[in-house]
Short mmCIF file of C-alpha atoms in Angstrom, two decimals:
data_model
loop_
_atom_site.label_atom_id
_atom_site.label_comp_id
_atom_site.label_asym_id
_atom_site.label_seq_id
_atom_site.Cartn_x
_atom_site.Cartn_y
_atom_site.Cartn_z
CA MET A 228 11.05 6.75 20.25
CA THR A 229 13.33 8.32 17.68
CA THR A 230 13.60 12.06 17.36
CA THR A 231 12.22 12.17 13.82
CA THR A 232 9.08 10.12 14.46
CA ALA A 233 8.53 12.03 17.68
CA ALA A 234 8.80 15.33 15.84
CA GLY A 235 6.28 14.21 13.24
CA GLU A 236 3.94 13.02 15.97
CA VAL A 237 4.32 16.31 17.87
CA ASN A 238 3.56 18.29 14.72
CA ARG A 239 0.45 16.28 13.96
CA TYR A 240 -0.69 16.66 17.52
CA LEU A 241 -0.02 20.41 17.47
CA ASP A 242 -2.00 20.80 14.24
CA GLU A 243 -4.96 19.13 15.85
CA VAL A 244 -4.76 21.27 18.99
CA ARG A 245 -4.36 24.36 16.82
CA ALA A 246 -7.53 23.48 14.95
CA LEU A 247 -9.38 23.27 18.25
CA LEU A 248 -8.17 26.71 19.35
CA VAL A 249 -9.28 28.60 16.24
CA ASP A 250 -11.39 30.95 18.29
CA LEU A 251 -8.37 32.38 20.11
CA ALA A 252 -6.69 35.56 18.90
CA GLU A 253 -4.00 34.60 16.44
CA ASP A 254 -1.11 36.07 18.42
CA GLU A 255 -2.22 34.37 21.58
CA ARG A 256 -2.69 31.07 19.81
CA ASN A 257 0.68 31.18 18.05
CA GLU A 258 2.52 32.04 21.23
CA LEU A 259 0.73 29.29 23.07
CA LEU A 260 1.46 26.71 20.41
CA ASP A 261 5.11 27.67 20.00
CA ASP A 262 5.63 27.01 23.66
CA LEU A 263 3.48 23.92 23.51
CA ALA A 264 5.69 22.48 20.76
CA ILE A 265 8.67 22.70 23.11
CA HIS A 266 6.66 21.17 25.91
CA LEU A 267 5.37 18.30 23.79
CA ARG A 268 8.83 17.54 22.46
CA GLU A 269 10.00 17.29 26.03
CA VAL A 270 7.19 14.88 26.75
CA ALA A 271 7.89 12.87 23.60
CA ALA A 272 11.58 12.71 24.49
CA GLU A 273 10.82 11.48 28.00
CA THR A 274 8.38 8.73 27.16
CA ASP A 275 8.22 5.77 24.85
CA GLU A 276 4.45 5.88 24.71
CA PRO A 277 2.55 7.34 21.78
CA LEU A 278 1.97 11.02 22.48
CA GLU A 279 -1.79 10.64 22.66
CA ARG A 280 -1.51 8.03 25.36
CA ALA A 281 0.97 10.14 27.30
CA VAL A 282 -0.93 13.42 27.25
CA GLY A 283 -4.44 12.46 26.15
CA SER A 284 -6.28 13.26 22.94
CA PRO A 285 -5.83 16.66 21.30
CA ALA A 286 -9.46 17.49 22.09
CA ALA A 287 -9.09 16.73 25.79
CA PHE A 288 -5.77 18.53 25.83
CA ALA A 289 -7.18 21.64 24.18
CA SER A 290 -10.13 21.85 26.53
CA GLU A 291 -7.96 21.26 29.61
CA LEU A 292 -5.55 23.86 28.34
CA ARG A 293 -8.36 26.35 27.93
CA SER A 294 -9.51 26.04 31.48
CA SER A 295 -6.09 25.84 33.16
CA ALA A 296 -4.49 28.66 31.19
CA GLY A 297 -7.58 30.81 31.67
CA LEU A 298 -8.03 31.28 27.95
CA THR A 299 -10.99 33.41 27.02
CA GLY A 300 -10.77 33.48 23.26
CA GLY A 301 -11.02 36.44 20.94
CA ALA A 302 -14.56 36.95 19.78
CA HIS A 303 -16.11 34.34 22.01
CA THR A 304 -15.88 34.33 25.70
CA GLY A 305 -16.63 31.28 27.75
CA GLY A 306 -17.16 28.11 25.76
CA PRO A 307 -15.86 27.40 22.31
CA GLY A 308 -17.58 29.02 19.34
CA PRO A 309 -19.78 27.11 16.91
CA VAL A 310 -16.86 26.38 14.59
CA ALA A 311 -14.72 25.17 17.44
CA ALA A 312 -17.62 23.15 18.81
CA ALA A 313 -18.08 21.45 15.45
CA ARG A 314 -14.37 20.78 15.33
CA GLN A 315 -14.53 19.27 18.77
CA ARG A 316 -17.31 16.95 17.69
CA LEU A 317 -15.23 15.94 14.67
CA GLU A 318 -12.31 15.46 16.99
CA ARG A 319 -14.32 13.12 19.22
CA GLY A 320 -15.24 11.00 16.18
CA ARG A 321 -11.65 10.97 15.02
CA ARG A 322 -10.57 9.92 18.48
CA LEU A 323 -12.87 6.91 18.43
CA VAL A 324 -11.20 5.75 15.22
CA SER A 325 -7.67 6.64 16.25
CA GLU A 326 -7.93 4.80 19.52
CA SER A 327 -9.13 1.60 17.87
CA GLY A 328 -6.72 -1.33 17.70
CA PRO A 329 -6.47 -1.72 13.91
CA TYR A 330 -5.80 2.00 13.47
CA ARG A 331 -3.02 1.98 16.05
CA TRP A 332 -1.55 -1.15 14.52
CA THR A 333 -1.54 0.35 11.04
CA ARG A 334 -0.19 3.64 12.31
CA ALA A 335 2.65 1.83 14.06
CA LEU A 336 3.39 -0.16 10.90
CA LEU A 337 3.53 2.86 8.57
CA PRO A 338 7.04 4.01 9.48
CA GLU A 339 8.29 0.51 8.64
CA LEU A 340 6.67 0.65 5.22
CA VAL A 341 7.93 4.11 4.28
CA PRO A 342 11.41 3.00 3.04
CA GLY A 343 9.65 0.44 0.84
CA TRP A 344 7.69 3.26 -0.72
CA TRP A 345 10.90 5.19 -1.40
CA VAL A 346 12.25 2.26 -3.42
CA LEU A 347 8.95 1.73 -5.22
CA ARG A 348 8.70 5.46 -5.96
CA GLY A 349 12.09 5.46 -7.70
CA TYR A 350 11.08 2.48 -9.83
CA LEU A 351 7.67 3.90 -10.69
CA VAL A 352 9.16 7.21 -11.82
CA VAL A 353 11.15 5.34 -14.47
CA VAL A 354 8.12 3.24 -15.49
CA VAL A 355 6.07 6.42 -15.96
CA LEU A 356 8.88 8.06 -17.96
CA SER A 357 9.20 4.90 -20.05
CA VAL A 358 5.49 4.82 -20.88
CA MET A 359 5.47 8.57 -21.56
CA GLY A 360 8.36 7.93 -23.96
CA GLY A 361 6.17 5.50 -25.88
CA ASP A 362 7.36 2.15 -24.56
CA HIS A 363 3.94 0.74 -23.86
CA HIS A 364 4.70 -2.89 -24.44
CA PHE A 365 6.95 -3.50 -21.48
CA PRO A 366 8.71 -6.35 -23.30
CA HIS A 367 11.22 -6.98 -20.53
CA PHE A 368 8.78 -6.75 -17.62
CA PRO A 369 9.52 -5.73 -14.89
CA VAL A 370 12.40 -3.75 -16.39
CA PRO A 371 11.05 -0.62 -18.08
CA ALA A 372 12.72 0.37 -21.33
CA LEU A 373 14.03 3.90 -21.78
CA LEU A 374 14.42 5.09 -25.39
CA GLY A 375 13.81 1.48 -26.36
CA SER A 376 16.70 0.19 -24.27
CA ALA A 377 16.08 -2.12 -21.32
CA LEU A 378 19.69 -1.66 -20.19
CA LEU A 379 19.22 2.10 -20.06
CA GLY A 380 15.97 1.49 -18.18
CA LEU A 381 17.73 -0.71 -15.65
CA VAL A 382 20.41 1.92 -15.05
CA ALA A 383 17.72 4.60 -14.72
CA VAL A 384 15.82 2.45 -12.17
CA ALA A 385 18.97 2.08 -10.07
CA VAL A 386 19.68 5.82 -10.19
CA ALA A 387 16.04 6.73 -9.48
CA ILE A 388 15.81 4.38 -6.50
CA PHE A 389 19.02 5.81 -5.08
CA ALA A 390 17.72 9.36 -5.56
CA SER A 391 14.31 8.54 -4.12
CA VAL A 392 15.75 6.91 -1.01
CA SER A 393 18.14 9.83 -0.45
CA LEU A 394 15.25 12.21 -0.85
CA GLY A 395 13.16 10.21 1.57
CA ARG A 396 15.93 10.13 4.17
CA ARG A 397 16.44 13.88 3.91
CA HIS A 398 12.74 14.79 3.98
CA ARG A 399 11.13 12.85 6.70
CA GLY A 400 9.25 13.75 9.81
CA GLU A 401 8.92 17.50 10.26
CA HIS A 402 11.49 18.23 7.57
CA ARG A 403 9.20 16.77 4.95
CA ALA A 404 8.71 19.49 2.35
CA ARG A 405 5.39 20.08 0.66
CA TRP A 406 6.81 19.41 -2.78
CA VAL A 407 7.75 15.88 -1.73
CA ASN A 408 4.07 15.24 -1.01
CA VAL A 409 3.22 16.69 -4.42
CA LEU A 410 5.84 14.39 -5.98
CA ASP A 411 4.27 11.37 -4.29
CA VAL A 412 0.84 12.27 -5.58
CA LEU A 413 2.20 12.84 -9.10
CA VAL A 414 3.95 9.47 -9.06
CA VAL A 415 0.72 7.72 -8.03
CA ILE A 416 -1.35 9.51 -10.68
CA GLY A 417 1.36 8.89 -13.30
CA THR A 418 1.47 5.20 -12.41
CA LEU A 419 -2.29 4.84 -12.70
CA SER A 420 -2.37 6.46 -16.14
CA ALA A 421 0.70 4.49 -17.24
CA ALA A 422 -1.02 1.29 -16.12
CA GLY A 423 -4.00 2.31 -18.26
CA ALA A 424 -1.74 2.91 -21.27
CA ILE A 425 0.05 -0.42 -20.82
CA ARG A 426 -3.27 -2.24 -20.54
CA GLN A 427 -4.59 -0.66 -23.72
CA HIS A 428 -1.53 -1.66 -25.66
CA VAL A 429 -1.06 -5.08 -24.24
CA GLY A 430 -4.74 -6.05 -24.28
CA PRO A 431 -5.37 -6.26 -28.04
CA GLN A 432 -2.01 -7.94 -28.56
CA TYR A 433 -3.08 -10.76 -26.33
CA VAL A 434 -6.32 -11.28 -28.22
CA PHE A 435 -4.49 -11.23 -31.52
CA SER A 436 -1.83 -13.71 -30.56
CA GLU A 437 -4.45 -16.08 -29.22
CA ALA A 438 -6.68 -15.76 -32.24
CA ALA A 439 -3.86 -16.16 -34.73
CA PRO A 440 -3.35 -19.93 -34.58
CA MET A 441 -7.09 -20.47 -34.96
CA SER A 442 -7.40 -18.52 -38.19
CA ALA A 443 -4.06 -19.42 -39.74
CA GLY A 444 -4.14 -22.99 -38.48
CA PRO A 445 -4.76 -26.26 -40.25
CA LEU A 446 -7.75 -26.88 -42.46
CA SER A 447 -10.83 -27.64 -40.54
CA HIS A 448 -14.34 -28.85 -41.02
CA ALA A 449 -17.32 -26.63 -40.52
CA ASP A 450 -17.74 -28.14 -37.06
CA GLY A 451 -14.23 -26.98 -36.13
CA ARG A 452 -12.57 -30.34 -36.24
CA PRO A 453 -9.11 -29.93 -37.74
CA ILE A 454 -8.11 -31.69 -40.94
CA THR A 455 -4.63 -33.07 -40.37
CA ASN A 456 -4.17 -35.17 -43.50
CA LEU A 457 -5.90 -35.76 -46.84
CA PHE A 458 -6.52 -39.16 -48.42
CA ALA A 459 -7.55 -39.34 -52.05
CA TYR A 460 -9.33 -42.44 -53.39
CA ASP A 461 -10.47 -43.26 -56.84
CA GLU A 462 -14.09 -44.13 -57.39
CA ALA A 463 -13.30 -47.80 -56.96
CA GLY A 464 -12.12 -47.14 -53.44
CA GLN A 465 -8.45 -47.39 -54.24
CA LEU A 466 -6.24 -45.10 -52.20
CA LEU A 467 -4.22 -42.77 -54.38
CA ASP A 468 -0.68 -41.99 -53.42
CA GLY A 469 1.37 -38.99 -54.47
CA VAL A 470 -1.54 -36.65 -55.08
CA LEU A 471 -0.67 -32.95 -55.36
CA LEU A 472 -3.53 -30.75 -54.28
CA TYR A 473 -4.09 -27.18 -55.36
CA ASP A 474 -6.96 -24.79 -54.90
CA GLN A 475 -8.83 -22.84 -57.61
CA ASP A 476 -5.98 -20.32 -57.82
CA GLY A 477 -3.25 -22.88 -58.08
CA ARG A 478 -2.10 -22.40 -54.51
CA PRO A 479 -0.97 -25.57 -52.78
CA VAL A 480 -3.50 -26.89 -50.29
CA VAL A 481 -1.66 -27.44 -47.03
CA VAL A 482 -3.28 -28.91 -43.96
CA GLY A 483 -1.12 -26.90 -41.63
CA ASP A 484 2.37 -25.69 -41.26
CA GLY A 485 2.36 -25.62 -37.49
CA ASP A 486 2.11 -28.45 -35.04
CA LEU A 487 -0.60 -30.96 -35.80
CA TYR A 488 -2.37 -33.04 -33.23
CA SER A 489 -4.33 -36.24 -33.44
CA ASP A 490 -7.91 -36.52 -32.22
CA SER A 491 -6.64 -37.67 -28.85
CA GLY A 492 -4.55 -34.53 -28.57
CA LEU A 493 -1.21 -36.25 -29.13
CA PRO A 494 1.33 -34.65 -31.45
CA LEU A 495 1.60 -35.84 -35.02
CA GLU A 496 5.02 -36.12 -36.62
CA THR A 497 4.86 -35.33 -40.29
CA GLU A 498 7.60 -36.28 -42.71
CA TYR A 499 7.19 -34.41 -45.97
CA ARG A 500 8.57 -35.81 -49.13
CA LEU A 501 11.29 -33.72 -50.69
CA ASP A 502 11.70 -32.30 -54.17
CA ALA A 503 14.92 -32.46 -56.20
CA ASN A 504 16.30 -29.46 -54.39
CA GLY A 505 15.67 -31.00 -51.00
CA ALA A 506 12.69 -28.74 -50.24
CA GLU A 507 9.61 -30.18 -48.56
CA ILE A 508 6.51 -30.62 -50.66
CA PRO A 509 3.71 -29.75 -48.23
CA ASN A 510 0.78 -30.53 -50.51
CA LEU A 511 1.74 -34.03 -51.62
CA TYR A 512 -0.83 -36.37 -50.09
CA PRO A 513 -1.34 -38.44 -48.14
CA LEU A 514 1.21 -37.07 -45.70
CA ASP A 515 3.49 -39.59 -44.08
CA GLN A 516 2.56 -39.13 -40.43
CA ARG A 517 3.26 -40.85 -37.19
CA VAL A 518 1.35 -40.37 -34.00
CA GLN A 519 2.51 -40.84 -30.46
CA GLU A 520 0.34 -43.40 -28.73
CA TRP A 521 0.31 -44.85 -25.27
CA ARG A 522 1.31 -48.49 -25.25
CA TYR A 523 0.38 -50.49 -22.22
CA GLN A 524 2.68 -53.23 -21.02
CA PRO A 525 1.22 -56.73 -20.74
CA ASP A 526 1.20 -56.51 -16.95
CA GLY A 527 -0.77 -53.30 -17.23
CA SER A 528 1.49 -51.31 -14.97
CA GLU A 529 3.77 -49.38 -17.29
CA SER A 530 2.76 -47.34 -20.26
CA THR A 531 5.11 -45.78 -22.79
CA LEU A 532 4.73 -43.47 -25.72
CA GLU A 533 5.34 -45.06 -29.08
CA ALA A 534 5.16 -43.53 -32.50
CA GLN A 535 2.66 -45.32 -34.71
CA PRO A 536 2.15 -44.64 -38.40
CA VAL A 537 -1.14 -42.94 -39.21
CA ARG A 538 -3.29 -45.30 -41.23
CA PRO A 539 -5.71 -44.23 -43.90
CA PRO A 540 -9.29 -44.15 -42.74
CA ALA A 541 -11.67 -46.93 -43.54
CA ILE A 542 -14.05 -45.63 -46.19
CA ALA A 543 -17.07 -46.94 -48.07
CA PRO A 544 -16.74 -45.64 -51.64
CA PRO A 545 -20.05 -44.57 -53.16
CA ARG A 546 -21.51 -46.68 -55.88
CA LEU A 547 -21.70 -44.59 -59.01
CA ALA A 548 -24.56 -44.47 -61.47
CA GLU A 549 -24.09 -46.80 -64.51
CA SER A 550 -23.69 -44.07 -67.12
CA GLN A 551 -20.88 -42.24 -65.29
CA GLN A 552 -18.76 -45.32 -64.52
CA GLN A 553 -17.29 -45.71 -67.97
CA THR A 554 -15.92 -42.18 -68.38
CA THR A 555 -14.23 -41.98 -65.01
CA THR A 556 -12.54 -45.36 -65.15
CA THR A 557 -10.07 -44.25 -67.76
CA VAL A 558 -8.93 -41.37 -65.63
CA SER A 559 -8.52 -43.48 -62.55
CA THR A 560 -6.57 -46.29 -64.15
CA SER A 561 -4.04 -43.92 -65.53
CA SER A 562 -3.35 -42.10 -62.32
CA THR A 563 -3.79 -44.53 -59.49
CA THR A 564 -1.09 -46.37 -57.69
CA ALA A 565 -2.28 -48.75 -55.08
CA LEU A 566 -0.32 -48.72 -51.90
CA PRO A 567 0.66 -52.12 -50.68
CA THR A 568 -0.38 -51.16 -47.17
CA THR A 569 -3.77 -49.83 -48.16
CA THR A 570 -6.57 -51.45 -46.34
CA VAL A 571 -9.64 -50.56 -48.19
CA PRO A 572 -12.60 -52.56 -47.18
CA MET B 165 -9.99 8.27 43.19
CA THR B 166 -13.44 8.87 41.68
CA ASP B 167 -16.64 8.23 43.56
CA ARG B 168 -20.12 7.86 42.13
CA THR B 169 -20.92 11.55 42.29
CA GLY B 170 -18.03 12.27 39.96
CA THR B 171 -16.00 14.21 42.47
CA ASP B 172 -12.37 13.35 42.09
CA THR B 173 -9.00 14.85 42.84
CA THR B 174 -8.98 16.40 39.38
CA GLN B 175 -11.79 18.70 40.45
CA LEU B 176 -10.06 19.54 43.73
CA LEU B 177 -6.75 20.05 41.98
CA LYS B 178 -8.07 22.76 39.74
CA GLY B 179 -8.32 25.17 42.59
CA VAL B 180 -4.88 24.52 43.99
CA LEU B 181 -2.76 23.61 41.00
CA ASP B 182 -1.25 27.10 40.88
CA LEU B 183 -0.01 26.64 44.40
CA ALA B 184 1.30 23.14 43.72
CA VAL B 185 3.18 24.28 40.62
CA LEU B 186 4.66 27.29 42.40
CA ALA B 187 5.78 25.09 45.26
CA VAL B 188 7.46 22.61 42.94
CA VAL B 189 9.25 25.34 40.96
CA LYS B 190 10.37 26.95 44.24
CA ASP B 191 12.31 23.78 45.08
CA ALA B 192 14.17 23.91 41.80
CA ASP B 193 13.74 25.39 38.34
CA GLY B 194 12.21 22.93 36.00
CA TYR B 195 10.91 22.37 32.48
CA GLY B 196 7.33 21.38 31.75
CA TYR B 197 7.63 17.64 31.78
CA ASP B 198 10.02 17.73 34.72
CA ILE B 199 7.53 19.78 36.78
CA LEU B 200 4.73 17.44 35.79
CA ARG B 201 6.77 14.44 36.89
CA ARG B 202 7.66 16.03 40.20
CA LEU B 203 3.99 16.77 40.87
CA ARG B 204 3.09 13.18 40.09
CA ASP B 205 5.95 11.82 42.17
CA ALA B 206 4.71 13.96 45.04
CA GLY B 207 1.38 12.14 44.88
CA LEU B 208 -0.73 14.21 42.49
CA GLU B 209 -0.94 11.30 40.11
CA GLU B 210 -3.99 12.49 38.26
CA VAL B 211 -2.62 15.83 37.28
CA GLY B 212 -3.02 16.35 33.57
CA ASP B 213 -0.38 17.38 31.12
CA ALA B 214 -2.44 20.15 29.63
CA SER B 215 -3.41 21.44 33.07
CA VAL B 216 0.21 21.81 34.13
CA TYR B 217 1.20 23.34 30.85
CA GLY B 218 -1.75 25.73 30.95
CA THR B 219 -0.99 26.66 34.52
CA LEU B 220 2.67 27.32 33.71
CA ARG B 221 1.54 29.52 30.84
CA ARG B 222 -0.85 31.44 32.98
CA LEU B 223 1.61 31.95 35.85
CA PHE B 224 4.21 33.06 33.31
CA SER B 225 1.77 35.57 31.79
CA ALA B 226 0.94 36.82 35.26
CA GLY B 227 4.65 37.42 35.94
CA ALA B 228 4.94 34.78 38.65
CA LEU B 229 7.36 32.72 36.57
CA SER B 230 10.24 33.56 34.31
CA SER B 231 11.57 31.21 31.70
CA TYR B 232 14.79 30.41 29.91
CA VAL B 233 15.63 27.90 27.23
CA VAL B 234 18.35 25.36 27.82
CA PRO B 235 19.74 23.77 24.68
CA SER B 236 19.99 20.03 24.98
CA GLU B 237 22.68 18.03 23.28
CA GLU B 238 20.41 15.05 22.88
CA GLY B 239 16.73 15.69 22.36
CA PRO B 240 14.79 18.94 22.16
CA HIS B 241 15.57 22.27 23.79
CA ARG B 242 14.00 22.64 27.20
CA LYS B 243 12.14 25.64 28.48
CA TYR B 244 12.90 26.03 32.15
CA TYR B 245 10.65 27.96 34.51
CA ALA B 246 11.87 29.80 37.59
CA LEU B 247 10.05 31.62 40.34
CA THR B 248 10.07 35.44 40.15
CA PRO B 249 9.84 37.63 43.28
CA ARG B 250 6.20 38.00 42.40
CA GLY B 251 5.94 34.24 42.23
CA HIS B 252 7.51 33.92 45.66
CA ASP B 253 5.00 36.42 47.00
CA LEU B 254 2.14 34.58 45.35
CA LEU B 255 3.34 31.28 46.76
CA GLU B 256 3.59 32.67 50.29
CA ARG B 257 0.11 34.15 50.20
CA GLY B 258 -1.27 31.07 48.52
CA ALA B 259 0.31 28.78 51.09
CA LYS B 260 -1.16 30.84 53.92
CA THR B 261 -4.62 30.76 52.37
CA TRP B 262 -4.30 27.02 51.79
CA ARG B 263 -3.38 26.28 55.41
CA GLN B 264 -6.32 28.25 56.70
CA PHE B 265 -8.59 26.59 54.15
CA ALA B 266 -7.24 23.13 54.92
CA ASP B 267 -7.63 23.70 58.68
CA THR B 268 -11.20 24.83 58.17
CA LEU B 269 -11.95 21.86 56.01
CA ASP B 270 -10.21 19.49 58.40
CA GLN B 271 -12.40 20.78 61.18
CA LEU B 272 -15.49 20.47 59.03
CA VAL B 273 -14.71 17.00 57.84
CA GLY B 274 -13.40 16.03 61.26
CA THR B 275 -16.57 17.28 62.97
CA ASP B 276 -18.67 15.58 60.36
CA ARG B 277 -16.88 12.31 61.00
CA LYS B 278 -17.41 12.61 64.73
CA GLU B 279 -21.11 13.21 64.22
CA ALA B 280 -21.37 10.30 61.87
CA ALA B 281 -19.59 8.02 64.34
#
């Protein structure tokens, strides 16, 4: 048993015994406990066992001490007063818990975890400072940014961890100052509120970035199916090539400037035709597209992706009423160019 | 060491622990845990930590023991107890009383055993 853990254990034990001797005159109690501290440190130094196993529970110890030292108490003579009796009952309940296996296991593990907390504490202090400074977005997670600089944040984390560990090494066991406890509590509270602030700022961003491609994406039908290409036919069912499409305001109608996918979810490669300056013309239809398709080998074993040109859909052109046919024909003949590859039924 | 009626050496010890502690300290000065260990080594295995500590406190308050602190290079300081003249006196009288008491009890128990046999 190391001296520091033993000292902490002795102090905890003394506190519990002190609580059970509240009915004694203060002078008597203090004198008794000062001596007892020396005695218990001797015991702790001589044995590797936990103190409670070596000398019994604080409640048993206090009651044995009462009878053997002939303690009478201040106001109360004989048995413990009502307050002390209540404390003893509490003590018995506490003993049941503290003697249970899981409690002992956890208690034994705690000293091992403490250095981990020192490191975490240093890091969290910088995170809290970073969030307090307005850096809610945590762009370089897990490195907190200080004054907008992740490098500064990283340096601060290193310094803070060093400081926190030094602090922890200096203030442990019985030397642990009260303000260190206060610091720990502040760090935990600060972290919780910082986590809240980060959540608030990151949350909406997530929603926005997910919603964005949906709203600014390709044209789509009312049922949500995307429109990835546009094919214009004249009333005779002839596919028109080189059609520029504009909306009511003269803005080019573009099916999408991002990645387009076929119905089967495979990517479409679009090759836009270029203007004289070499710029793409996005609203010149139909778009020249190729789609990646799985091609199965004759033996059925291997399959490879192959780019296939997207073909115009098979359509059934409506039959127009007699009176309208004449007027529209002139328009169509002047502007249509039949593609050699067109397969209109 | 405990029978079904709950009588055990702990109960018996209470009456004579003063004497036992005085006797151990008479052999050599000792600190709390050292005295406790010597009592246990002598066969009083059930003697409790708090009982010994309480007894030391009480004997000290009564002037039967004096104490001095010995700084330890490794580990905590140790509070040693030593017998005062008053302690010696107390031990002598206590020992005398004990022998008479033990003789009486021996006779009683011895007689009892004979009758039972």
